[in-house]
Amino acid sequence: MDAAYFRVSSERQTTENQFEDLLCVAEKDGSSRDWGQIRQALSRCVYEEQLPTSNARNRIVYRVRHEVAAELAAQCVYVEQGRSSKTGAAKRPLFEQMKRDAAQRKFDRLLVWKVSRLGRDMREVISTVYELADLGVTVVPIKSQTGPINST
């Protein structure tokens, strides 16, 4: 079964594109999940918030509804609010839950939009890929020319 991990990190990145790209691949995994329900939950999970700025223009940021994200995580679809570049994986609770679920063999492939979703620097990304590979999970970055990443 495929899992999907989304990290919503800025107003410039369209989360809808991430959702659609990953779900198109995940739907082919042969699981009996209700993809219509998952799509509906994803549409409720992220919302826009306008924040005032000093130049009198509002800035739009994306926010995650944590109760909906928890509902999705139960189905191995993880949507997490991005953190600052100084915040590592340990401060990302759904990322940690995803790794626990991988250890329990709830999925064998992790779909990510880009491998950068797994960490803020290459060291963190590589560490995560190896950790997941040791658990038998292949990381599949959808927007990458490298293809699936595993321990072989």
mmCIF file of C-alpha atoms in Angstrom:
data_model
loop_
_atom_site.group_PDB
_atom_site.id
_atom_site.type_symbol
_atom_site.label_atom_id
_atom_site.label_comp_id
_atom_site.label_asym_id
_atom_site.label_seq_id
_atom_site.Cartn_x
_atom_site.Cartn_y
_atom_site.Cartn_z
ATOM 1 C CA MET A 1 0.000 0.000 0.000
ATOM 2 C CA ASP A 2 1.148 3.554 -0.689
ATOM 3 C CA ALA A 3 1.312 6.320 1.882
ATOM 4 C CA ALA A 4 1.443 9.995 0.922
ATOM 5 C CA TYR A 5 3.250 12.758 2.793
ATOM 6 C CA PHE A 6 2.523 16.440 2.185
ATOM 7 C CA ARG A 7 4.332 19.296 3.907
ATOM 8 C CA VAL A 8 2.492 22.565 3.402
ATOM 9 C CA SER A 9 5.246 25.125 3.654
ATOM 10 C CA SER A 10 4.501 28.428 1.944
ATOM 11 C CA GLU A 11 1.968 30.553 0.147
ATOM 12 C CA ARG A 12 3.889 30.140 -3.120
ATOM 13 C CA GLN A 13 3.486 26.393 -3.374
ATOM 14 C CA THR A 14 0.128 25.149 -4.541
ATOM 15 C CA THR A 15 -0.940 22.393 -2.237
ATOM 16 C CA GLU A 16 -3.722 21.430 -4.616
ATOM 17 C CA ASN A 17 -1.116 20.415 -7.204
ATOM 18 C CA GLN A 18 0.734 18.325 -4.632
ATOM 19 C CA PHE A 19 -2.498 16.622 -3.596
ATOM 20 C CA GLU A 20 -3.589 15.842 -7.136
ATOM 21 C CA ASP A 21 -0.189 14.616 -8.316
ATOM 22 C CA LEU A 22 0.261 12.247 -5.381
ATOM 23 C CA LEU A 23 -3.302 10.953 -5.317
ATOM 24 C CA CYS A 24 -3.200 10.074 -9.018
ATOM 25 C CA VAL A 25 -0.315 7.713 -8.230
ATOM 26 C CA ALA A 26 -1.662 6.491 -4.874
ATOM 27 C CA GLU A 27 -5.047 5.517 -6.301
ATOM 28 C CA LYS A 28 -3.319 2.818 -8.332
ATOM 29 C CA ASP A 29 -1.944 0.997 -5.259
ATOM 30 C CA GLY A 30 -4.760 -1.554 -5.158
ATOM 31 C CA SER A 31 -5.866 -0.716 -1.620
ATOM 32 C CA SER A 32 -9.526 -0.532 -0.693
ATOM 33 C CA ARG A 33 -9.316 3.033 0.634
ATOM 34 C CA ASP A 34 -12.163 5.384 -0.243
ATOM 35 C CA TRP A 35 -10.334 7.865 -2.452
ATOM 36 C CA GLY A 36 -13.411 10.049 -2.833
ATOM 37 C CA GLN A 37 -13.530 10.485 0.935
ATOM 38 C CA ILE A 38 -9.780 11.139 1.062
ATOM 39 C CA ARG A 39 -10.048 13.804 -1.664
ATOM 40 C CA GLN A 40 -12.927 15.435 0.203
ATOM 41 C CA ALA A 41 -10.931 15.468 3.451
ATOM 42 C CA LEU A 42 -7.908 16.937 1.654
ATOM 43 C CA SER A 43 -10.082 19.733 0.294
ATOM 44 C CA ARG A 44 -11.026 20.598 3.895
ATOM 45 C CA CYS A 45 -7.557 20.127 5.339
ATOM 46 C CA VAL A 46 -5.766 23.224 4.070
ATOM 47 C CA TYR A 47 -7.167 26.732 4.128
ATOM 48 C CA GLU A 48 -5.888 30.184 3.233
ATOM 49 C CA GLU A 49 -5.421 32.881 5.826
ATOM 50 C CA GLN A 50 -4.772 36.530 5.024
ATOM 51 C CA LEU A 51 -2.260 38.258 7.250
ATOM 52 C CA PRO A 52 -1.812 42.029 7.306
ATOM 53 C CA THR A 53 1.585 43.391 6.324
ATOM 54 C CA SER A 54 3.297 46.722 6.867
ATOM 55 C CA ASN A 55 2.710 47.803 3.253
ATOM 56 C CA ALA A 56 -1.107 47.606 3.563
ATOM 57 C CA ARG A 57 -1.333 44.500 1.406
ATOM 58 C CA ASN A 58 -2.411 41.227 2.874
ATOM 59 C CA ARG A 59 -0.174 38.203 2.640
ATOM 60 C CA ILE A 60 -1.855 34.852 2.047
ATOM 61 C CA VAL A 61 -0.525 31.835 3.925
ATOM 62 C CA TYR A 62 -1.711 28.249 4.001
ATOM 63 C CA ARG A 63 -2.748 26.642 7.273
ATOM 64 C CA VAL A 64 -3.540 23.014 8.101
ATOM 65 C CA ARG A 65 -6.640 21.983 10.036
ATOM 66 C CA HIS A 66 -5.076 19.574 12.502
ATOM 67 C CA GLU A 67 -8.253 17.603 13.212
ATOM 68 C CA VAL A 68 -8.653 16.806 9.495
ATOM 69 C CA ALA A 69 -4.944 15.979 9.183
ATOM 70 C CA ALA A 70 -5.304 13.468 12.043
ATOM 71 C CA GLU A 71 -8.269 11.855 10.258
ATOM 72 C CA LEU A 72 -6.203 11.510 7.078
ATOM 73 C CA ALA A 73 -3.156 10.157 8.919
ATOM 74 C CA ALA A 74 -5.250 7.200 10.055
ATOM 75 C CA GLN A 75 -5.387 6.304 6.334
ATOM 76 C CA CYS A 76 -1.642 6.829 5.755
ATOM 77 C CA VAL A 77 -2.152 10.234 4.146
ATOM 78 C CA TYR A 78 -0.068 12.704 6.141
ATOM 79 C CA VAL A 79 -0.563 16.476 5.764
ATOM 80 C CA GLU A 80 1.636 18.640 7.921
ATOM 81 C CA GLN A 81 2.106 22.345 8.441
ATOM 82 C CA GLY A 82 5.591 23.349 7.383
ATOM 83 C CA ARG A 83 7.943 24.773 9.949
ATOM 84 C CA SER A 84 10.838 27.171 9.747
ATOM 85 C CA SER A 85 14.049 25.973 8.191
ATOM 86 C CA LYS A 86 15.570 25.617 11.652
ATOM 87 C CA THR A 87 12.941 23.106 12.763
ATOM 88 C CA GLY A 88 13.924 19.519 12.191
ATOM 89 C CA ALA A 89 11.854 16.386 11.756
ATOM 90 C CA ALA A 90 11.459 15.867 15.503
ATOM 91 C CA LYS A 91 9.147 18.901 15.639
ATOM 92 C CA ARG A 92 6.863 17.484 12.935
ATOM 93 C CA PRO A 93 4.393 15.188 14.714
ATOM 94 C CA LEU A 94 2.774 13.674 11.615
ATOM 95 C CA PHE A 95 6.200 13.057 10.114
ATOM 96 C CA GLU A 96 7.065 11.124 13.263
ATOM 97 C CA GLN A 97 3.736 9.266 13.073
ATOM 98 C CA MET A 98 4.486 8.384 9.446
ATOM 99 C CA LYS A 99 7.799 6.848 10.530
ATOM 100 C CA ARG A 100 6.072 4.881 13.317
ATOM 101 C CA ASP A 101 3.488 3.619 10.811
ATOM 102 C CA ALA A 102 6.317 2.588 8.478
ATOM 103 C CA ALA A 103 7.896 0.630 11.330
ATOM 104 C CA GLN A 104 4.549 -1.141 11.813
ATOM 105 C CA ARG A 105 4.562 -2.038 8.088
ATOM 106 C CA LYS A 106 1.347 -0.131 7.335
ATOM 107 C CA PHE A 107 2.718 0.803 3.894
ATOM 108 C CA ASP A 108 5.600 -0.118 1.624
ATOM 109 C CA ARG A 109 5.926 3.024 -0.518
ATOM 110 C CA LEU A 110 5.942 6.646 0.579
ATOM 111 C CA LEU A 111 4.864 9.127 -2.092
ATOM 112 C CA VAL A 112 6.191 12.666 -1.762
ATOM 113 C CA TRP A 113 5.829 15.542 -4.197
ATOM 114 C CA LYS A 114 9.556 16.303 -4.024
ATOM 115 C CA VAL A 115 12.211 14.640 -1.933
ATOM 116 C CA SER A 116 12.768 18.024 -0.238
ATOM 117 C CA ARG A 117 9.458 17.466 1.567
ATOM 118 C CA LEU A 118 11.309 15.004 3.806
ATOM 119 C CA GLY A 119 13.733 17.543 5.244
ATOM 120 C CA ARG A 120 15.225 20.992 5.078
ATOM 121 C CA ASP A 121 18.711 19.891 4.139
ATOM 122 C CA MET A 122 20.229 16.992 2.245
ATOM 123 C CA ARG A 123 21.581 15.363 5.402
ATOM 124 C CA GLU A 124 18.091 15.151 6.922
ATOM 125 C CA VAL A 125 16.610 13.886 3.637
ATOM 126 C CA ILE A 126 19.259 11.181 3.227
ATOM 127 C CA SER A 127 18.895 10.091 6.846
ATOM 128 C CA THR A 128 15.123 9.772 6.442
ATOM 129 C CA VAL A 129 15.414 7.849 3.167
ATOM 130 C CA TYR A 130 17.835 5.378 4.769
ATOM 131 C CA GLU A 131 15.663 5.019 7.862
ATOM 132 C CA LEU A 132 12.614 4.247 5.726
ATOM 133 C CA ALA A 133 14.596 1.921 3.444
ATOM 134 C CA ASP A 134 15.724 -0.056 6.500
ATOM 135 C CA LEU A 135 12.011 -0.541 7.244
ATOM 136 C CA GLY A 136 11.340 -1.792 3.715
ATOM 137 C CA VAL A 137 9.766 1.452 2.485
ATOM 138 C CA THR A 138 10.616 2.893 -0.934
ATOM 139 C CA VAL A 139 10.421 6.689 -1.213
ATOM 140 C CA VAL A 140 8.811 7.819 -4.473
ATOM 141 C CA PRO A 141 9.289 11.526 -5.275
ATOM 142 C CA ILE A 142 6.694 12.357 -7.937
ATOM 143 C CA LYS A 143 8.417 15.528 -9.212
ATOM 144 C CA SER A 144 11.900 14.091 -9.585
ATOM 145 C CA GLN A 145 13.970 12.599 -12.328
ATOM 146 C CA THR A 146 15.622 10.129 -9.952
ATOM 147 C CA GLY A 147 12.681 7.762 -9.693
ATOM 148 C CA PRO A 148 11.944 5.637 -6.610
ATOM 149 C CA ILE A 149 14.588 5.648 -3.873
ATOM 150 C CA ASN A 150 15.264 2.527 -1.816
ATOM 151 C CA SER A 151 18.186 0.735 -0.205
ATOM 152 C CA THR A 152 19.320 -1.100 -3.350
#
